[in-house]
Amino acid sequence: MPRPDAEPRHRTRGSDPGPRTTDHGPLGGRHERPDARAKVAGSTRYVGDLSLPGMLHAGVAVAPIASARVLALDTAAARAVDGVEAVVTAAALPGANLVGVIFPDQPLLAADRVRMVGDRLALVAARTPEAAWRAARLVEATLEPLPAVHDPVAALVPGAPLVHDGGNLVRTFQVARGDAGRRSADVVVEALYHVGGQEHAYLEPQGCLAIPEGRSRITIIASCQCPFYVQQAVARVLGLPLAAVRVEQAPTGGGFGGKEDYPSEPAACAAVLAFATGRPVRFVLPRELDMQVSTKRHAMVVRHRWGADRNGRLRFAEVDAVLDAGAYVGISTVVAERANVSAIGPYDVPNVHVRTRIAYTNNLFGGAFRGFGAPQVTWAAEATIDRLARAVGLDPLEFRRRNLLDDHRRRICTGQLLRRPVLARECLDRAATLAGWDEFHARPRAADTATREGMGIALALYGCNLHHGGQRLDRSSAVVILQADGSVVVRVGLTEIGQGNLVACQTIAAQALGVDPTAVQVWQPDTTTVADSGPTVASRGAHASGMAILDAVRRLRTRLDPVAAELLGCRREQVELAAGRARVAGEPDRSVTIAQVAAELAARRIEAIATGWYRSRPRRFDAATGEGEPYEFYAVACHVARVAVDRDLGVVRVEEVSAAHDVGRVIHRDALEGQIQGGVVQGVGWGTTERLALDHGRLVNPSFTDYLIPTFADAPKVNIAIVESDGAGGPFGAKGVGEPALIPAAAAVRNAVVAALGVELDALPLVPPAIVAALGDAHPFAWVAEEEHEHVRSETVAPGR
Amino acid sequence: MDVPVQEVIRPATIAEALAALAEREDARPIAGGTDLMVQLRDGRRRAGRLVDLGRLGLAGIRRTRDAIEVGAATTMDAIAASAEIKRSFPALASAARQVGAWPIQCRATLGGNLANGSPAADTAPPLLIAEASVTIASAAGTRRLRVADLFLGPGRTALTPGELVTSVRLPLDEPAPGERVVERFTKVGPRREQVISVVSLAGRAVIRPDGTFALVRLAFGSVAPVPVRALTAERALAGRRPDAAARRDAARAVQDDIAPIDDVRAPARYRRIAAAVLLDRFLQEAARG
C-alpha cells in the first residue's frame, strides 16, 4: 500500500485494446477473467478456508540440521499432547516410503539418515493446529551429526562428504557443436558467475485436505499445479491403485513452479495421516516452515570462456555449469536439460561446448521455478555478451544485432533449425525503442552524482513446452459439454494458478464454439474427470489445454453441425459458429442461436459431450550428444532495464523495464500482460533483493521480513511490446509466455547496473553489500572498514526485529 | 498458527492496566501489536496475559511550555502527520513514515517501537538526538528515563515486568536568532518500503551564521546492540564547519561509536561504510542548508 504522502507512481497498460467486437470472437481481447472478482474480493475459498466435520490438522517434525544419522526417535511426549490422534514415523507407513518424482532418492519420512534441514522425521494429526505443531516440536530425535557439503563445486571434488551412497555427481548433460575454434577469436572473455536461488513466495502457502473413504480410496483437495503428480505420489505411499485416488485442485494462490513437484509431499503426509486416523486431515504449512523446507530455484555456478572476432562476431562459447540440486534430485535433471539448451541464448555461435552437471549437496533441494534453469544461464550468458561487446568496442545492441539468430541463421546449439519467423531482432528493436535506448545514451550524465543511471539489455531463447526428455508427459485431455441451454462446461487437466489458464481455456472454447466467453464455464481440474494431462509447467498450460479443447470442439461439431444444418436448411459443411449463433457461411442472416441448437440436441437425445486429446509431435533428440530437437518450437524475449543506483550505498532501484515478447498470437490480452508484468517483477526481485541466506544448509531468513520480495513501491514501470506472428504450433498460433516473461529480466538489470557503475558484478542477487564490496577501493569510504576500531561490545545484534 | 495467549484484558484506566500487569508475571502490554503478535506466534516472546492499552487514552500529541509530549499509544501515522512534530522534530516525523508500510503505521505505536527494544527501531535515533525521555508507570509509581538509557540490548530494555511506557517527552530547543537548523532521518534498506533498517541515521545540526556548528547531534540504528548516539563523531565536529576535512574526521570518528556485526541483513563491513556515507551526506546537507 502506498504511503499517503507518497508520490503517485506511473503505471501503464498497453494502449492496444485488442479486438473488441464479438463477431471476431473473444480471442485477443480483454474480457473479465472468470476468477478475478472472487480473488480480489477475498471470497475465493483456498485450502486453508476448508473445513469438514471431524477434520484433523497435520503437523510435521523436521530435522534441524543438514546431515546426520538418526539414532532414535521418541514420540512419547508428542503422543501425550492433548488432542493428538496419531503420530506416524517411517516404520508405520502403509505403502512405499518414497516421494522422489524421477529418482527414488527421497523418503517421505527419514528413517535412518538426514540429508537436509527440513527432512521429515514424524507426522502428527491432532484436533487443532496448535496441538499438532506443539506435538511435532515434542518429537525427540537423537541425531548424530555427519559431515555435510554445502558448495556444489566442492561436492564434486573427490573426498567430499557423500550425500547419497552413489556419489555427489547426479548427471551430466552436454551439447557440442563445431570445435574449440579458439584460434579465430580475437578477444576471449573468461568469467565465473555465482547465481543464487530464489524462493517462490506464492501468497498462499502449501496446503491440502485429505478425505479418506475407509481404507479403500481417498480424495485429496490440494493447492497445486500438477494434480496428476499428487495422485501418483499419494497412490504410492498408500499402496492404492491410481483410480482409488482422486485429486481435485483447490483454487491455488500462486505456484511459480513451487507447486509443481513439492505439493506431492504434503499431500502424501496428509493422506498417510488420514488413513491412520480414518478422518479428514488438513495440512497447511506455516510460512516459515514452508520457506524452510520447500523447493527453491537452483543456485548455479557457471564458468564461461567465450570468444569473438574483432568484427564482433561470436566465434566460440564454452559453458561449464554446476547446478546445486540440494539433498534430493527432485526434478533437477529436467531443470538441467533446459539450462543446458538455454546456455548460449538466441545467438549464432559456430563452436559451442556446454556442459551442465548436477551436484548433490546438503542444502535445501532445488525444484521447478519459473524459467527452470534458463534464468540462471541466461544471466551468465548476457553478462558475457556485454563483456565481449565492451572488449570489441561495440554498443551492446549492435553487438547483439551482429550475432542474433534470424531467418537466415537459425541453427541453435543442438543443431536444430528454428521455425521461421525468428523474431529475436524484432524483439530487440521493439524493446530498445520502448526503452528509448538511443535517447538515453545520447543524454549527458554527470559522473559524480550519488545516483548513477544505467540501461541494460538481455535476451532469452525459450524452448516452448516440455523438453524431449519429458515428452512422455506432453499430452493433455479435455471434456466439453454443451448444456441444453447453450452454455458450455469445459474440463481440462491443466491448472489455474494465477497465471490465467481459466481465462485462456474459456477464451479458446468460446472462440471455437462461437459463443460469448460468459457462456463457458471452465472447472478446476479433477483427476476423475479427465485423463492424465501432465503437469502445468513449461509455459504449456494454455497450449496443452487449448489444443485438447479445440480437438474436443471438433469432435462435438461432428454431432452439432448436422443438427444446425437441418435447422438452417443448409449443408453441414456450410455451418459456421460465431457471435452466439450457428449460421450459414456467407449468409449471416440465415442463423439460429447456439441455444436453439443445444435445445434441439437435447430434445433428440444426441450426445452433447466430447473429449479432446493433444499430444506433442514426436521429435528426434540424442540425449548423449545433446544433438537434435529438444523442444518443438521456440519463443524469443528481450528486456531492457533502466536503473538508478545509489552507488555509495549500493542500493539498486529498477525504474523501468521494457519487454518485447514473441508470443505467436494473443489469446487474452490482460492475462498476457499480467504474465509479463509479473514475470518482470519476479525477475527483478530475484536479481536484486531476494537473497536466500543459508547457514550450514539452514535458511536463516525464512520470512517476508528478511527475504525481500519487491513491494509495489519497488515494481518498475513495465512497458510491453507484443510481437505477433503466424506459424507457432499452439491454439490459434499462440506460444506460452509464463516463463519467457521472467527469464531475461534479472540479466537486463545486471547489465544496467554494470553500465551505471562501471564494475563487473558476477554474483546474483545484487544486494547492497555485494555492490559495495564489488566497488572495492573505488568506494569513497572503503577505508573506514579497514581501520581498527576501539569500540567493541560482546553483544550481538539480533537477527529478529 | 494461532498466538498462544491465555487471556486478554481490556482495562479502562491506567490504574487498572497497571494492576492487570502486576498480577501476572507473564502479563504484557499490547497496543498496535505489529511486533508483539509476530513474536508471540514465533515463540520469540511469551505472554500468558495481554493487557490491551487501547482504551487508556494514551494516544495524543500535546505541546507544553517547553516540550512536546507524545502519548505512548500514538500511532506512527499520527506522528508522521502531526504539524507540531513535523515542525519541531522532522526526523521523528520522517522516521515514523518509514516504519513498515502505511497499514503498519496506522497500528504501530511509539511506545511499542521503544518497548520492543530493537536496535533497528526507526523512532529511536530521532528520539536520541532530541534527548527525549520516557515516562514509565507501574503499580509502584512513575519514573522518568532518558531514551538513551532505555535500550539495553537486542530485544531488551530497562523496563521491568509490570512497567508501562505512558508517554515520551521531547524537549523543545529553539535555535538562537540567525542560526539555522537542519534535521534529517535516513534509512538504508534494499527496497523502498516495508524494510527493516540496515543502517539508519538521525542528525540534527544547528549552524551559526558563520557556518560553524552551534550544535550537532547524531544517532544511528542497526549498527550496535542498541540504537546509539555518535558522541565521538559529535565531538570531532564540535564548533567546526562541515567541510571536507571535518567530514572525513567524522567518518573516522563515527566508527568508534558503532559496533556492527554480520547478520542476515548485512555484514559489519557494509554497515560501517554505509554509516559513513549517511553521515557524510547529512553533513553535506547541513553545509548547504
mmCIF file with all atom_site columns, N, CA and C in Angstrom, chain A residues 338 370 460-466 499 501 504 508 537-544 547 614 633-637 660-667 671-672 675-676 722-723 728-743:
data_model
loop_
_atom_site.group_PDB
_atom_site.id
_atom_site.type_symbol
_atom_site.label_atom_id
_atom_site.label_alt_id
_atom_site.label_comp_id
_atom_site.label_asym_id
_atom_site.label_entity_id
_atom_site.label_seq_id
_atom_site.pdbx_PDB_ins_code
_atom_site.Cartn_x
_atom_site.Cartn_y
_atom_site.Cartn_z
_atom_site.occupancy
_atom_site.B_iso_or_equiv
_atom_site.pdbx_formal_charge
_atom_site.auth_seq_id
_atom_site.auth_comp_id
_atom_site.auth_asym_id
_atom_site.auth_atom_id
_atom_site.pdbx_PDB_model_num
ATOM 1   N N  . ARG A 1 338 ? 17.044  -28.125 -19.490 1.00 0.00 ? 338 ARG A N  1
ATOM 2   C CA . ARG A 1 338 ? 16.671  -26.827 -20.050 1.00 0.00 ? 338 ARG A CA 1
ATOM 3   C C  . ARG A 1 338 ? 17.829  -25.839 -19.943 1.00 0.00 ? 338 ARG A C  1
ATOM 4   N N  . ARG A 1 370 ? 9.678   -21.058 -12.303 1.00 0.00 ? 370 ARG A N  1
ATOM 5   C CA . ARG A 1 370 ? 9.513   -20.211 -13.492 1.00 0.00 ? 370 ARG A CA 1
ATOM 6   C C  . ARG A 1 370 ? 10.847  -19.934 -14.210 1.00 0.00 ? 370 ARG A C  1
ATOM 7   N N  . ALA A 1 460 ? 16.416  -13.750 -24.325 1.00 0.00 ? 460 ALA A N  1
ATOM 8   C CA . ALA A 1 460 ? 16.326  -15.160 -23.973 1.00 0.00 ? 460 ALA A CA 1
ATOM 9   C C  . ALA A 1 460 ? 15.707  -15.927 -25.133 1.00 0.00 ? 460 ALA A C  1
ATOM 10  N N  . LEU A 1 461 ? 16.208  -17.146 -25.300 1.00 0.00 ? 461 LEU A N  1
ATOM 11  C CA . LEU A 1 461 ? 15.609  -18.091 -26.240 1.00 0.00 ? 461 LEU A CA 1
ATOM 12  C C  . LEU A 1 461 ? 14.946  -19.148 -25.387 1.00 0.00 ? 461 LEU A C  1
ATOM 13  N N  . TYR A 1 462 ? 13.640  -19.305 -25.582 1.00 0.00 ? 462 TYR A N  1
ATOM 14  C CA . TYR A 1 462 ? 12.894  -20.214 -24.715 1.00 0.00 ? 462 TYR A CA 1
ATOM 15  C C  . TYR A 1 462 ? 12.297  -21.360 -25.527 1.00 0.00 ? 462 TYR A C  1
ATOM 16  N N  . GLY A 1 463 ? 12.658  -22.568 -25.154 1.00 0.00 ? 463 GLY A N  1
ATOM 17  C CA . GLY A 1 463 ? 12.065  -23.752 -25.782 1.00 0.00 ? 463 GLY A CA 1
ATOM 18  C C  . GLY A 1 463 ? 10.667  -23.971 -25.234 1.00 0.00 ? 463 GLY A C  1
ATOM 19  N N  . CYS A 1 464 ? 9.663   -23.861 -26.105 1.00 0.00 ? 464 CYS A N  1
ATOM 20  C CA . CYS A 1 464 ? 8.283   -23.939 -25.624 1.00 0.00 ? 464 CYS A CA 1
ATOM 21  C C  . CYS A 1 464 ? 7.914   -25.375 -25.260 1.00 0.00 ? 464 CYS A C  1
ATOM 22  N N  . ASN A 1 465 ? 7.154   -25.480 -24.201 1.00 0.00 ? 465 ASN A N  1
ATOM 23  C CA . ASN A 1 465 ? 6.620   -26.763 -23.736 1.00 0.00 ? 465 ASN A CA 1
ATOM 24  C C  . ASN A 1 465 ? 7.744   -27.678 -23.239 1.00 0.00 ? 465 ASN A C  1
ATOM 25  N N  . LEU A 1 466 ? 7.415   -28.973 -23.101 1.00 0.00 ? 466 LEU A N  1
ATOM 26  C CA . LEU A 1 466 ? 8.356   -29.864 -22.420 1.00 0.00 ? 466 LEU A CA 1
ATOM 27  C C  . LEU A 1 466 ? 9.519   -30.263 -23.321 1.00 0.00 ? 466 LEU A C  1
ATOM 28  N N  . GLN A 1 499 ? -2.007  -17.692 -13.220 1.00 0.00 ? 499 GLN A N  1
ATOM 29  C CA . GLN A 1 499 ? -1.386  -17.284 -14.487 1.00 0.00 ? 499 GLN A CA 1
ATOM 30  C C  . GLN A 1 499 ? -2.419  -16.972 -15.557 1.00 0.00 ? 499 GLN A C  1
ATOM 31  N N  . ASN A 1 501 ? -4.909  -19.522 -16.716 1.00 0.00 ? 501 ASN A N  1
ATOM 32  C CA . ASN A 1 501 ? -5.296  -20.654 -17.555 1.00 0.00 ? 501 ASN A CA 1
ATOM 33  C C  . ASN A 1 501 ? -6.810  -20.779 -17.704 1.00 0.00 ? 501 ASN A C  1
ATOM 34  N N  . ALA A 1 504 ? -7.790  -18.388 -20.351 1.00 0.00 ? 504 ALA A N  1
ATOM 35  C CA . ALA A 1 504 ? -7.272  -18.835 -21.644 1.00 0.00 ? 504 ALA A CA 1
ATOM 36  C C  . ALA A 1 504 ? -8.155  -19.955 -22.191 1.00 0.00 ? 504 ALA A C  1
ATOM 37  N N  . ILE A 1 508 ? -10.506 -19.796 -25.535 1.00 0.00 ? 508 ILE A N  1
ATOM 38  C CA . ILE A 1 508 ? -10.293 -20.735 -26.639 1.00 0.00 ? 508 ILE A CA 1
ATOM 39  C C  . ILE A 1 508 ? -11.591 -21.490 -26.952 1.00 0.00 ? 508 ILE A C  1
ATOM 40  N N  . VAL A 1 537 ? 3.240   -26.797 -16.341 1.00 0.00 ? 537 VAL A N  1
ATOM 41  C CA . VAL A 1 537 ? 4.622   -26.309 -16.257 1.00 0.00 ? 537 VAL A CA 1
ATOM 42  C C  . VAL A 1 537 ? 5.064   -25.916 -17.655 1.00 0.00 ? 537 VAL A C  1
ATOM 43  N N  . ALA A 1 538 ? 6.290   -25.430 -17.745 1.00 0.00 ? 538 ALA A N  1
ATOM 44  C CA . ALA A 1 538 ? 6.925   -25.203 -19.042 1.00 0.00 ? 538 ALA A CA 1
ATOM 45  C C  . ALA A 1 538 ? 6.091   -24.280 -19.935 1.00 0.00 ? 538 ALA A C  1
ATOM 46  N N  . SER A 1 539 ? 5.354   -23.370 -19.321 1.00 0.00 ? 539 SER A N  1
ATOM 47  C CA . SER A 1 539 ? 4.532   -22.413 -20.065 1.00 0.00 ? 539 SER A CA 1
ATOM 48  C C  . SER A 1 539 ? 3.592   -23.125 -21.025 1.00 0.00 ? 539 SER A C  1
ATOM 49  N N  . ARG A 1 540 ? 3.169   -24.370 -20.651 1.00 0.00 ? 540 ARG A N  1
ATOM 50  C CA . ARG A 1 540 ? 2.381   -25.171 -21.582 1.00 0.00 ? 540 ARG A CA 1
ATOM 51  C C  . ARG A 1 540 ? 0.888   -25.156 -21.293 1.00 0.00 ? 540 ARG A C  1
ATOM 52  N N  . GLY A 1 541 ? 0.463   -24.446 -20.242 1.00 0.00 ? 541 GLY A N  1
ATOM 53  C CA . GLY A 1 541 ? -0.929  -24.537 -19.813 1.00 0.00 ? 541 GLY A CA 1
ATOM 54  C C  . GLY A 1 541 ? -1.911  -24.215 -20.917 1.00 0.00 ? 541 GLY A C  1
ATOM 55  N N  . ALA A 1 542 ? -1.826  -23.011 -21.464 1.00 0.00 ? 542 ALA A N  1
ATOM 56  C CA . ALA A 1 542 ? -2.777  -22.597 -22.491 1.00 0.00 ? 542 ALA A CA 1
ATOM 57  C C  . ALA A 1 542 ? -2.598  -23.438 -23.748 1.00 0.00 ? 542 ALA A C  1
ATOM 58  N N  . HIS A 1 543 ? -1.354  -23.797 -24.029 1.00 0.00 ? 543 HIS A N  1
ATOM 59  C CA . HIS A 1 543 ? -1.077  -24.587 -25.228 1.00 0.00 ? 543 HIS A CA 1
ATOM 60  C C  . HIS A 1 543 ? -1.719  -25.963 -25.127 1.00 0.00 ? 543 HIS A C  1
ATOM 61  N N  . ALA A 1 544 ? -1.341  -26.700 -24.082 1.00 0.00 ? 544 ALA A N  1
ATOM 62  C CA . ALA A 1 544 ? -1.763  -28.094 -23.988 1.00 0.00 ? 544 ALA A CA 1
ATOM 63  C C  . ALA A 1 544 ? -3.275  -28.198 -23.744 1.00 0.00 ? 544 ALA A C  1
ATOM 64  N N  . MET A 1 547 ? -5.198  -26.906 -26.992 1.00 0.00 ? 547 MET A N  1
ATOM 65  C CA . MET A 1 547 ? -5.223  -27.838 -28.128 1.00 0.00 ? 547 MET A CA 1
ATOM 66  C C  . MET A 1 547 ? -6.220  -28.969 -27.880 1.00 0.00 ? 547 MET A C  1
ATOM 67  N N  . TYR A 1 614 ? -4.619  -33.998 -26.890 1.00 0.00 ? 614 TYR A N  1
ATOM 68  C CA . TYR A 1 614 ? -3.471  -33.346 -27.528 1.00 0.00 ? 614 TYR A CA 1
ATOM 69  C C  . TYR A 1 614 ? -2.227  -34.126 -27.181 1.00 0.00 ? 614 TYR A C  1
ATOM 70  N N  . PHE A 1 633 ? 9.171   -25.985 -30.607 1.00 0.00 ? 633 PHE A N  1
ATOM 71  C CA . PHE A 1 633 ? 9.397   -24.661 -31.193 1.00 0.00 ? 633 PHE A CA 1
ATOM 72  C C  . PHE A 1 633 ? 9.821   -23.707 -30.075 1.00 0.00 ? 633 PHE A C  1
ATOM 73  N N  . TYR A 1 634 ? 10.175  -22.493 -30.451 1.00 0.00 ? 634 TYR A N  1
ATOM 74  C CA . TYR A 1 634 ? 10.838  -21.593 -29.516 1.00 0.00 ? 634 TYR A CA 1
ATOM 75  C C  . TYR A 1 634 ? 10.180  -20.215 -29.508 1.00 0.00 ? 634 TYR A C  1
ATOM 76  N N  . ALA A 1 635 ? 10.410  -19.495 -28.400 1.00 0.00 ? 635 ALA A N  1
ATOM 77  C CA . ALA A 1 635 ? 9.978   -18.107 -28.321 1.00 0.00 ? 635 ALA A CA 1
ATOM 78  C C  . ALA A 1 635 ? 11.183  -17.260 -27.927 1.00 0.00 ? 635 ALA A C  1
ATOM 79  N N  . VAL A 1 636 ? 11.169  -16.020 -28.338 1.00 0.00 ? 636 VAL A N  1
ATOM 80  C CA . VAL A 1 636 ? 12.258  -15.113 -28.003 1.00 0.00 ? 636 VAL A CA 1
ATOM 81  C C  . VAL A 1 636 ? 11.691  -13.979 -27.162 1.00 0.00 ? 636 VAL A C  1
ATOM 82  N N  . ALA A 1 637 ? 12.514  -13.483 -26.260 1.00 0.00 ? 637 ALA A N  1
ATOM 83  C CA . ALA A 1 637 ? 12.107  -12.337 -25.445 1.00 0.00 ? 637 ALA A CA 1
ATOM 84  C C  . ALA A 1 637 ? 13.292  -11.407 -25.277 1.00 0.00 ? 637 ALA A C  1
ATOM 85  N N  . ALA A 1 660 ? 9.790   -6.999  -24.738 1.00 0.00 ? 660 ALA A N  1
ATOM 86  C CA . ALA A 1 660 ? 9.212   -7.393  -26.023 1.00 0.00 ? 660 ALA A CA 1
ATOM 87  C C  . ALA A 1 660 ? 9.155   -8.912  -26.078 1.00 0.00 ? 660 ALA A C  1
ATOM 88  N N  . HIS A 1 661 ? 7.986   -9.424  -26.403 1.00 0.00 ? 661 HIS A N  1
ATOM 89  C CA . HIS A 1 661 ? 7.789   -10.869 -26.378 1.00 0.00 ? 661 HIS A CA 1
ATOM 90  C C  . HIS A 1 661 ? 7.167   -11.392 -27.661 1.00 0.00 ? 661 HIS A C  1
ATOM 91  N N  . ASP A 1 662 ? 7.778   -12.454 -28.136 1.00 0.00 ? 662 ASP A N  1
ATOM 92  C CA . ASP A 1 662 ? 7.325   -13.188 -29.314 1.00 0.00 ? 662 ASP A CA 1
ATOM 93  C C  . ASP A 1 662 ? 6.339   -14.236 -28.813 1.00 0.00 ? 662 ASP A C  1
ATOM 94  N N  . VAL A 1 663 ? 5.048   -13.960 -29.002 1.00 0.00 ? 663 VAL A N  1
ATOM 95  C CA . VAL A 1 663 ? 4.013   -14.787 -28.371 1.00 0.00 ? 663 VAL A CA 1
ATOM 96  C C  . VAL A 1 663 ? 3.164   -15.558 -29.375 1.00 0.00 ? 663 VAL A C  1
ATOM 97  N N  . GLY A 1 664 ? 3.533   -15.500 -30.644 1.00 0.00 ? 664 GLY A N  1
ATOM 98  C CA . GLY A 1 664 ? 2.640   -16.106 -31.629 1.00 0.00 ? 664 GLY A CA 1
ATOM 99  C C  . GLY A 1 664 ? 1.394   -15.249 -31.728 1.00 0.00 ? 664 GLY A C  1
ATOM 100 N N  . ARG A 1 665 ? 0.252   -15.775 -31.226 1.00 0.00 ? 665 ARG A N  1
ATOM 101 C CA . ARG A 1 665 ? -0.988  -14.993 -31.214 1.00 0.00 ? 665 ARG A CA 1
ATOM 102 C C  . ARG A 1 665 ? -1.495  -14.808 -29.799 1.00 0.00 ? 665 ARG A C  1
ATOM 103 N N  . VAL A 1 666 ? -2.078  -13.634 -29.566 1.00 0.00 ? 666 VAL A N  1
ATOM 104 C CA . VAL A 1 666 ? -2.618  -13.314 -28.240 1.00 0.00 ? 666 VAL A CA 1
ATOM 105 C C  . VAL A 1 666 ? -3.931  -14.062 -28.027 1.00 0.00 ? 666 VAL A C  1
ATOM 106 N N  . ILE A 1 667 ? -4.058  -14.726 -26.895 1.00 0.00 ? 667 ILE A N  1
ATOM 107 C CA . ILE A 1 667 ? -5.342  -15.360 -26.544 1.00 0.00 ? 667 ILE A CA 1
ATOM 108 C C  . ILE A 1 667 ? -6.165  -14.386 -25.710 1.00 0.00 ? 667 ILE A C  1
ATOM 109 N N  . ALA A 1 671 ? -4.497  -11.140 -19.520 1.00 0.00 ? 671 ALA A N  1
ATOM 110 C CA . ALA A 1 671 ? -3.740  -12.229 -18.889 1.00 0.00 ? 671 ALA A CA 1
ATOM 111 C C  . ALA A 1 671 ? -2.303  -12.232 -19.394 1.00 0.00 ? 671 ALA A C  1
ATOM 112 N N  . LEU A 1 672 ? -2.141  -11.980 -20.671 1.00 0.00 ? 672 LEU A N  1
ATOM 113 C CA . LEU A 1 672 ? -0.795  -11.943 -21.254 1.00 0.00 ? 672 LEU A CA 1
ATOM 114 C C  . LEU A 1 672 ? 0.025   -10.814 -20.624 1.00 0.00 ? 672 LEU A C  1
ATOM 115 N N  . GLN A 1 675 ? 0.967   -11.635 -17.121 1.00 0.00 ? 675 GLN A N  1
ATOM 116 C CA . GLN A 1 675 ? 2.098   -12.559 -17.051 1.00 0.00 ? 675 GLN A CA 1
ATOM 117 C C  . GLN A 1 675 ? 3.413   -11.819 -17.245 1.00 0.00 ? 675 GLN A C  1
ATOM 118 N N  . ILE A 1 676 ? 3.443   -10.904 -18.197 1.00 0.00 ? 676 ILE A N  1
ATOM 119 C CA . ILE A 1 676 ? 4.694   -10.199 -18.483 1.00 0.00 ? 676 ILE A CA 1
ATOM 120 C C  . ILE A 1 676 ? 5.061   -9.283  -17.309 1.00 0.00 ? 676 ILE A C  1
ATOM 121 N N  . ILE A 1 722 ? 4.168   -6.494  -27.745 1.00 0.00 ? 722 ILE A N  1
ATOM 122 C CA . ILE A 1 722 ? 3.771   -7.850  -28.103 1.00 0.00 ? 722 ILE A CA 1
ATOM 123 C C  . ILE A 1 722 ? 4.049   -8.056  -29.585 1.00 0.00 ? 722 ILE A C  1
ATOM 124 N N  . VAL A 1 723 ? 4.918   -9.018  -29.864 1.00 0.00 ? 723 VAL A N  1
ATOM 125 C CA . VAL A 1 723 ? 5.306   -9.289  -31.238 1.00 0.00 ? 723 VAL A CA 1
ATOM 126 C C  . VAL A 1 723 ? 4.535   -10.521 -31.698 1.00 0.00 ? 723 VAL A C  1
ATOM 127 N N  . ALA A 1 728 ? 3.217   -20.526 -35.112 1.00 0.00 ? 728 ALA A N  1
ATOM 128 C CA . ALA A 1 728 ? 3.501   -21.287 -33.909 1.00 0.00 ? 728 ALA A CA 1
ATOM 129 C C  . ALA A 1 728 ? 2.485   -22.419 -33.812 1.00 0.00 ? 728 ALA A C  1
ATOM 130 N N  . GLY A 1 729 ? 2.833   -23.438 -33.054 1.00 0.00 ? 729 GLY A N  1
ATOM 131 C CA . GLY A 1 729 ? 2.011   -24.643 -33.070 1.00 0.00 ? 729 GLY A CA 1
ATOM 132 C C  . GLY A 1 729 ? 0.879   -24.685 -32.071 1.00 0.00 ? 729 GLY A C  1
ATOM 133 N N  . GLY A 1 730 ? 0.683   -23.628 -31.299 1.00 0.00 ? 730 GLY A N  1
ATOM 134 C CA . GLY A 1 730 ? -0.318  -23.670 -30.234 1.00 0.00 ? 730 GLY A CA 1
ATOM 135 C C  . GLY A 1 730 ? -1.704  -23.311 -30.716 1.00 0.00 ? 730 GLY A C  1
ATOM 136 N N  . PRO A 1 731 ? -2.657  -23.245 -29.803 1.00 0.00 ? 731 PRO A N  1
ATOM 137 C CA . PRO A 1 731 ? -4.033  -22.934 -30.178 1.00 0.00 ? 731 PRO A CA 1
ATOM 138 C C  . PRO A 1 731 ? -4.123  -21.542 -30.829 1.00 0.00 ? 731 PRO A C  1
ATOM 139 N N  . PHE A 1 732 ? -4.693  -21.472 -32.004 1.00 0.00 ? 732 PHE A N  1
ATOM 140 C CA . PHE A 1 732 ? -4.780  -20.225 -32.789 1.00 0.00 ? 732 PHE A CA 1
ATOM 141 C C  . PHE A 1 732 ? -3.401  -19.599 -33.015 1.00 0.00 ? 732 PHE A C  1
ATOM 142 N N  . GLY A 1 733 ? -2.338  -20.412 -32.896 1.00 0.00 ? 733 GLY A N  1
ATOM 143 C CA . GLY A 1 733 ? -0.986  -19.901 -33.152 1.00 0.00 ? 733 GLY A CA 1
ATOM 144 C C  . GLY A 1 733 ? -0.308  -19.271 -31.957 1.00 0.00 ? 733 GLY A C  1
ATOM 145 N N  . ALA A 1 734 ? -0.793  -19.575 -30.748 1.00 0.00 ? 734 ALA A N  1
ATOM 146 C CA . ALA A 1 734 ? -0.205  -18.975 -29.551 1.00 0.00 ? 734 ALA A CA 1
ATOM 147 C C  . ALA A 1 734 ? 1.027   -19.748 -29.081 1.00 0.00 ? 734 ALA A C  1
ATOM 148 N N  . LYS A 1 735 ? 1.916   -19.022 -28.388 1.00 0.00 ? 735 LYS A N  1
ATOM 149 C CA . LYS A 1 735 ? 3.052   -19.638 -27.690 1.00 0.00 ? 735 LYS A CA 1
ATOM 150 C C  . LYS A 1 735 ? 2.946   -19.270 -26.221 1.00 0.00 ? 735 LYS A C  1
ATOM 151 N N  . GLY A 1 736 ? 3.473   -20.101 -25.360 1.00 0.00 ? 736 GLY A N  1
ATOM 152 C CA . GLY A 1 736 ? 3.470   -19.809 -23.925 1.00 0.00 ? 736 GLY A CA 1
ATOM 153 C C  . GLY A 1 736 ? 4.344   -18.606 -23.605 1.00 0.00 ? 736 GLY A C  1
ATOM 154 N N  . VAL A 1 737 ? 3.984   -17.907 -22.505 1.00 0.00 ? 737 VAL A N  1
ATOM 155 C CA . VAL A 1 737 ? 4.749   -16.705 -22.149 1.00 0.00 ? 737 VAL A CA 1
ATOM 156 C C  . VAL A 1 737 ? 5.107   -16.666 -20.661 1.00 0.00 ? 737 VAL A C  1
ATOM 157 N N  . GLY A 1 738 ? 4.576   -17.586 -19.881 1.00 0.00 ? 738 GLY A N  1
ATOM 158 C CA . GLY A 1 738 ? 4.755   -17.524 -18.428 1.00 0.00 ? 738 GLY A CA 1
ATOM 159 C C  . GLY A 1 738 ? 6.204   -17.433 -18.008 1.00 0.00 ? 738 GLY A C  1
ATOM 160 N N  . GLU A 1 739 ? 7.052   -18.238 -18.617 1.00 0.00 ? 739 GLU A N  1
ATOM 161 C CA . GLU A 1 739 ? 8.456   -18.225 -18.222 1.00 0.00 ? 739 GLU A CA 1
ATOM 162 C C  . GLU A 1 739 ? 9.296   -17.204 -18.984 1.00 0.00 ? 739 GLU A C  1
ATOM 163 N N  . PRO A 1 740 ? 9.133   -17.081 -20.306 1.00 0.00 ? 740 PRO A N  1
ATOM 164 C CA . PRO A 1 740 ? 9.894   -16.035 -21.005 1.00 0.00 ? 740 PRO A CA 1
ATOM 165 C C  . PRO A 1 740 ? 9.731   -14.662 -20.345 1.00 0.00 ? 740 PRO A C  1
ATOM 166 N N  . ALA A 1 741 ? 8.588   -14.450 -19.684 1.00 0.00 ? 741 ALA A N  1
ATOM 167 C CA . ALA A 1 741 ? 8.350   -13.156 -19.037 1.00 0.00 ? 741 ALA A CA 1
ATOM 168 C C  . ALA A 1 741 ? 9.361   -12.874 -17.944 1.00 0.00 ? 741 ALA A C  1
ATOM 169 N N  . LEU A 1 742 ? 9.899   -13.917 -17.348 1.00 0.00 ? 742 LEU A N  1
ATOM 170 C CA . LEU A 1 742 ? 10.862  -13.711 -16.256 1.00 0.00 ? 742 LEU A CA 1
ATOM 171 C C  . LEU A 1 742 ? 12.317  -13.799 -16.722 1.00 0.00 ? 742 LEU A C  1
ATOM 172 N N  . ILE A 1 743 ? 12.584  -14.673 -17.661 1.00 0.00 ? 743 ILE A N  1
ATOM 173 C CA . ILE A 1 743 ? 13.967  -15.124 -17.901 1.00 0.00 ? 743 ILE A CA 1
ATOM 174 C C  . ILE A 1 743 ? 14.982  -14.000 -18.125 1.00 0.00 ? 743 ILE A C  1
#
